[in-house]
Amino acid sequence: SEIASLEALDRYQGTVVATHCNARALVPGPRQLSDQQIRLIGERDGLMGVVLYNVFLRAGYRKGDPKAQVTLDHVVAHIDHICQVLGDAAHVGIGSDMDGGFGAGDIPTGLDSAADLPNLAAALRQKGYREGDVAGIMGGNWLNLLQRSFNH
């Protein structure tokens, strides 16, 4: 719950990672993170992994609805919202779950497998994201977080 996560964030002052969450402002529900939770993750130099599950990307989408109802624009909207809340792209990455968490019918149009993730990078560029930010979102931010953690 949001209350429990806020209490935990109040007690623990270290880096926090939310590996598979999207923005509640775009898709309401307790599984998504509020702007307050997103801000706290950023303030702790943490990371939020946007999950590519259609149910979490488009409000009102239900498992089994046509895949075409969710596009890469929905993914970009969640990433962009997080970046706008935090003021930069340093605290967002991808938490794809494309390793068997669900099938190709449950991820946005434009993605059928991990081999199609460059399509998401292209959509971010088309939205106006700079190459360094795209590289961070697509994996570099996770690597930076891991390096900081191992060097700590």
PDB file of C-alpha atoms in Angstrom:
ATOM      1  CA  SER A   1       0.000   0.000   0.000  1.00  0.00           C
ATOM      2  CA  GLU A   2       1.045   3.599  -0.414  1.00  0.00           C
ATOM      3  CA  ILE A   3       0.885   4.189   3.337  1.00  0.00           C
ATOM      4  CA  ALA A   4       3.201   1.252   4.033  1.00  0.00           C
ATOM      5  CA  SER A   5       5.671   2.323   1.353  1.00  0.00           C
ATOM      6  CA  LEU A   6       5.732   5.904   2.641  1.00  0.00           C
ATOM      7  CA  GLU A   7       6.327   4.649   6.190  1.00  0.00           C
ATOM      8  CA  ALA A   8       9.156   2.429   4.939  1.00  0.00           C
ATOM      9  CA  LEU A   9      10.681   5.335   3.024  1.00  0.00           C
ATOM     10  CA  ASP A  10      10.444   7.448   6.166  1.00  0.00           C
ATOM     11  CA  ARG A  11      12.347   4.846   8.195  1.00  0.00           C
ATOM     12  CA  TYR A  12      14.957   3.921   5.580  1.00  0.00           C
ATOM     13  CA  GLN A  13      17.011   6.770   4.140  1.00  0.00           C
ATOM     14  CA  GLY A  14      19.042   4.755   1.620  1.00  0.00           C
ATOM     15  CA  THR A  15      18.624   4.138  -2.096  1.00  0.00           C
ATOM     16  CA  VAL A  16      15.280   2.625  -3.046  1.00  0.00           C
ATOM     17  CA  VAL A  17      14.394   0.731  -6.223  1.00  0.00           C
ATOM     18  CA  ALA A  18      10.900   0.030  -7.575  1.00  0.00           C
ATOM     19  CA  THR A  19      11.693  -2.469 -10.310  1.00  0.00           C
ATOM     20  CA  HIS A  20       8.276  -2.936 -11.923  1.00  0.00           C
ATOM     21  CA  CYS A  21       5.976   0.078 -11.433  1.00  0.00           C
ATOM     22  CA  ASN A  22       4.344   2.746 -13.523  1.00  0.00           C
ATOM     23  CA  ALA A  23       2.779   6.146 -12.832  1.00  0.00           C
ATOM     24  CA  ARG A  24      -0.512   6.140 -10.923  1.00  0.00           C
ATOM     25  CA  ALA A  25      -1.274   9.582 -12.375  1.00  0.00           C
ATOM     26  CA  LEU A  26      -1.740   7.868 -15.763  1.00  0.00           C
ATOM     27  CA  VAL A  27      -3.201   4.514 -14.681  1.00  0.00           C
ATOM     28  CA  PRO A  28      -4.946   4.662 -11.307  1.00  0.00           C
ATOM     29  CA  GLY A  29      -4.525   1.769  -8.927  1.00  0.00           C
ATOM     30  CA  PRO A  30      -2.510   0.633  -5.929  1.00  0.00           C
ATOM     31  CA  ARG A  31      -0.004  -1.278  -8.103  1.00  0.00           C
ATOM     32  CA  GLN A  32       1.236   2.005  -9.593  1.00  0.00           C
ATOM     33  CA  LEU A  33       3.281   4.670  -7.795  1.00  0.00           C
ATOM     34  CA  SER A  34       1.989   8.094  -6.817  1.00  0.00           C
ATOM     35  CA  ASP A  35       3.936  11.223  -7.670  1.00  0.00           C
ATOM     36  CA  GLN A  36       4.938  11.464  -3.995  1.00  0.00           C
ATOM     37  CA  GLN A  37       6.414   7.948  -4.085  1.00  0.00           C
ATOM     38  CA  ILE A  38       8.186   8.731  -7.360  1.00  0.00           C
ATOM     39  CA  ARG A  39       9.688  11.905  -5.870  1.00  0.00           C
ATOM     40  CA  LEU A  40      10.957  10.029  -2.812  1.00  0.00           C
ATOM     41  CA  ILE A  41      12.636   7.396  -4.990  1.00  0.00           C
ATOM     42  CA  GLY A  42      14.373  10.153  -6.940  1.00  0.00           C
ATOM     43  CA  GLU A  43      15.405  11.979  -3.766  1.00  0.00           C
ATOM     44  CA  ARG A  44      17.054   8.751  -2.550  1.00  0.00           C
ATOM     45  CA  ASP A  45      18.982   8.461  -5.835  1.00  0.00           C
ATOM     46  CA  GLY A  46      16.913   5.380  -6.581  1.00  0.00           C
ATOM     47  CA  LEU A  47      15.397   3.993  -9.732  1.00  0.00           C
ATOM     48  CA  MET A  48      11.960   3.144 -11.046  1.00  0.00           C
ATOM     49  CA  GLY A  49      11.577   0.424 -13.687  1.00  0.00           C
ATOM     50  CA  VAL A  50       8.613   0.973 -16.011  1.00  0.00           C
ATOM     51  CA  VAL A  51       6.920  -2.362 -16.614  1.00  0.00           C
ATOM     52  CA  LEU A  52       5.786  -3.089 -20.168  1.00  0.00           C
ATOM     53  CA  TYR A  53       2.569  -4.881 -19.186  1.00  0.00           C
ATOM     54  CA  ASN A  54      -0.401  -3.447 -21.086  1.00  0.00           C
ATOM     55  CA  VAL A  55      -2.698  -3.605 -18.037  1.00  0.00           C
ATOM     56  CA  PHE A  56      -0.312  -1.222 -16.233  1.00  0.00           C
ATOM     57  CA  LEU A  57       0.187   1.082 -19.235  1.00  0.00           C
ATOM     58  CA  ARG A  58      -3.315   2.123 -20.303  1.00  0.00           C
ATOM     59  CA  ALA A  59      -6.195   2.998 -17.999  1.00  0.00           C
ATOM     60  CA  GLY A  60      -9.154   0.701 -18.562  1.00  0.00           C
ATOM     61  CA  TYR A  61      -7.184  -1.931 -20.470  1.00  0.00           C
ATOM     62  CA  ARG A  62      -8.023  -5.488 -19.419  1.00  0.00           C
ATOM     63  CA  LYS A  63      -6.019  -8.650 -20.025  1.00  0.00           C
ATOM     64  CA  GLY A  64      -7.304 -10.138 -23.257  1.00  0.00           C
ATOM     65  CA  ASP A  65      -8.185  -6.795 -24.863  1.00  0.00           C
ATOM     66  CA  PRO A  66      -6.637  -6.300 -28.327  1.00  0.00           C
ATOM     67  CA  LYS A  67      -2.915  -5.598 -28.103  1.00  0.00           C
ATOM     68  CA  ALA A  68      -3.322  -2.756 -30.614  1.00  0.00           C
ATOM     69  CA  GLN A  69      -5.021  -0.660 -27.895  1.00  0.00           C
ATOM     70  CA  VAL A  70      -1.633  -0.097 -26.237  1.00  0.00           C
ATOM     71  CA  THR A  71       1.311   1.409 -28.105  1.00  0.00           C
ATOM     72  CA  LEU A  72       4.838   2.539 -27.380  1.00  0.00           C
ATOM     73  CA  ASP A  73       3.351   6.005 -26.857  1.00  0.00           C
ATOM     74  CA  HIS A  74       1.790   4.678 -23.637  1.00  0.00           C
ATOM     75  CA  VAL A  75       5.205   3.501 -22.416  1.00  0.00           C
ATOM     76  CA  VAL A  76       6.779   6.828 -23.350  1.00  0.00           C
ATOM     77  CA  ALA A  77       3.979   8.676 -21.518  1.00  0.00           C
ATOM     78  CA  HIS A  78       4.808   6.834 -18.270  1.00  0.00           C
ATOM     79  CA  ILE A  79       8.535   7.426 -18.693  1.00  0.00           C
ATOM     80  CA  ASP A  80       7.944  11.074 -19.522  1.00  0.00           C
ATOM     81  CA  HIS A  81       5.654  11.564 -16.527  1.00  0.00           C
ATOM     82  CA  ILE A  82       8.292  10.136 -14.191  1.00  0.00           C
ATOM     83  CA  CYS A  83      10.967  12.341 -15.757  1.00  0.00           C
ATOM     84  CA  GLN A  84       8.751  15.424 -15.414  1.00  0.00           C
ATOM     85  CA  VAL A  85       8.039  14.660 -11.743  1.00  0.00           C
ATOM     86  CA  LEU A  86      11.757  14.165 -11.031  1.00  0.00           C
ATOM     87  CA  GLY A  87      13.156  16.839 -13.334  1.00  0.00           C
ATOM     88  CA  ASP A  88      15.502  14.475 -15.166  1.00  0.00           C
ATOM     89  CA  ALA A  89      15.786  11.014 -16.718  1.00  0.00           C
ATOM     90  CA  ALA A  90      18.390   9.657 -14.292  1.00  0.00           C
ATOM     91  CA  HIS A  91      15.968   7.696 -12.104  1.00  0.00           C
ATOM     92  CA  VAL A  92      13.905   5.731 -14.607  1.00  0.00           C
ATOM     93  CA  GLY A  93      14.613   2.555 -16.529  1.00  0.00           C
ATOM     94  CA  ILE A  94      12.799  -0.418 -17.970  1.00  0.00           C
ATOM     95  CA  GLY A  95      11.468  -3.288 -15.849  1.00  0.00           C
ATOM     96  CA  SER A  96      10.263  -5.198 -18.870  1.00  0.00           C
ATOM     97  CA  ASP A  97       9.232  -8.628 -17.502  1.00  0.00           C
ATOM     98  CA  MET A  98       9.840  -9.861 -21.053  1.00  0.00           C
ATOM     99  CA  ASP A  99      11.701 -12.854 -19.633  1.00  0.00           C
ATOM    100  CA  GLY A 100       8.525 -14.885 -19.288  1.00  0.00           C
ATOM    101  CA  GLY A 101       6.403 -12.764 -16.971  1.00  0.00           C
ATOM    102  CA  PHE A 102       3.766 -12.576 -19.720  1.00  0.00           C
ATOM    103  CA  GLY A 103       3.494 -13.136 -23.456  1.00  0.00           C
ATOM    104  CA  ALA A 104       3.817 -11.014 -26.571  1.00  0.00           C
ATOM    105  CA  GLY A 105       0.053 -10.393 -26.549  1.00  0.00           C
ATOM    106  CA  ASP A 106       0.348  -8.571 -23.227  1.00  0.00           C
ATOM    107  CA  ILE A 107       2.956  -5.983 -24.250  1.00  0.00           C
ATOM    108  CA  PRO A 108       2.523  -2.866 -26.393  1.00  0.00           C
ATOM    109  CA  THR A 109       2.197  -2.841 -30.150  1.00  0.00           C
ATOM    110  CA  GLY A 110       5.709  -2.404 -31.535  1.00  0.00           C
ATOM    111  CA  LEU A 111       7.158  -4.949 -29.124  1.00  0.00           C
ATOM    112  CA  ASP A 112       6.992  -8.709 -29.557  1.00  0.00           C
ATOM    113  CA  SER A 113      10.218  -9.623 -27.763  1.00  0.00           C
ATOM    114  CA  ALA A 114      13.264  -8.051 -26.150  1.00  0.00           C
ATOM    115  CA  ALA A 115      14.761  -7.824 -29.644  1.00  0.00           C
ATOM    116  CA  ASP A 116      12.229  -5.053 -30.349  1.00  0.00           C
ATOM    117  CA  LEU A 117      13.319  -2.781 -27.464  1.00  0.00           C
ATOM    118  CA  PRO A 118      15.196  -0.504 -29.910  1.00  0.00           C
ATOM    119  CA  ASN A 119      11.696   0.522 -31.068  1.00  0.00           C
ATOM    120  CA  LEU A 120      11.141   1.998 -27.595  1.00  0.00           C
ATOM    121  CA  ALA A 121      14.442   3.867 -27.801  1.00  0.00           C
ATOM    122  CA  ALA A 122      13.322   5.301 -31.150  1.00  0.00           C
ATOM    123  CA  ALA A 123       9.984   6.377 -29.634  1.00  0.00           C
ATOM    124  CA  LEU A 124      11.843   8.181 -26.828  1.00  0.00           C
ATOM    125  CA  ARG A 125      14.023   9.986 -29.385  1.00  0.00           C
ATOM    126  CA  GLN A 126      10.919  10.939 -31.351  1.00  0.00           C
ATOM    127  CA  LYS A 127       9.470  12.426 -28.131  1.00  0.00           C
ATOM    128  CA  GLY A 128      12.591  14.601 -27.916  1.00  0.00           C
ATOM    129  CA  TYR A 129      14.761  12.731 -25.443  1.00  0.00           C
ATOM    130  CA  ARG A 130      18.491  13.221 -25.918  1.00  0.00           C
ATOM    131  CA  GLU A 131      20.683  10.263 -26.768  1.00  0.00           C
ATOM    132  CA  GLY A 132      22.330  10.198 -23.322  1.00  0.00           C
ATOM    133  CA  ASP A 133      18.943  10.110 -21.605  1.00  0.00           C
ATOM    134  CA  VAL A 134      17.701   7.383 -23.955  1.00  0.00           C
ATOM    135  CA  ALA A 135      20.807   5.301 -23.228  1.00  0.00           C
ATOM    136  CA  GLY A 136      20.217   5.754 -19.505  1.00  0.00           C
ATOM    137  CA  ILE A 137      16.553   4.796 -19.678  1.00  0.00           C
ATOM    138  CA  MET A 138      17.289   1.766 -21.844  1.00  0.00           C
ATOM    139  CA  GLY A 139      19.800   0.304 -19.376  1.00  0.00           C
ATOM    140  CA  GLY A 140      22.507   2.750 -18.395  1.00  0.00           C
ATOM    141  CA  ASN A 141      20.641   3.975 -15.318  1.00  0.00           C
ATOM    142  CA  TRP A 142      20.418   0.394 -14.007  1.00  0.00           C
ATOM    143  CA  LEU A 143      24.138  -0.100 -14.597  1.00  0.00           C
ATOM    144  CA  ASN A 144      24.936   3.166 -12.794  1.00  0.00           C
ATOM    145  CA  LEU A 145      22.802   2.132  -9.829  1.00  0.00           C
ATOM    146  CA  LEU A 146      24.485  -1.272  -9.623  1.00  0.00           C
ATOM    147  CA  GLN A 147      27.935   0.276  -9.838  1.00  0.00           C
ATOM    148  CA  ARG A 148      27.112   2.762  -7.065  1.00  0.00           C
ATOM    149  CA  SER A 149      25.757  -0.073  -4.937  1.00  0.00           C
ATOM    150  CA  PHE A 150      28.798  -2.305  -5.407  1.00  0.00           C
ATOM    151  CA  ASN A 151      31.197   0.564  -4.741  1.00  0.00           C
ATOM    152  CA  HIS A 152      29.375   1.668  -1.612  1.00  0.00           C
TER     153      HIS A 152
END
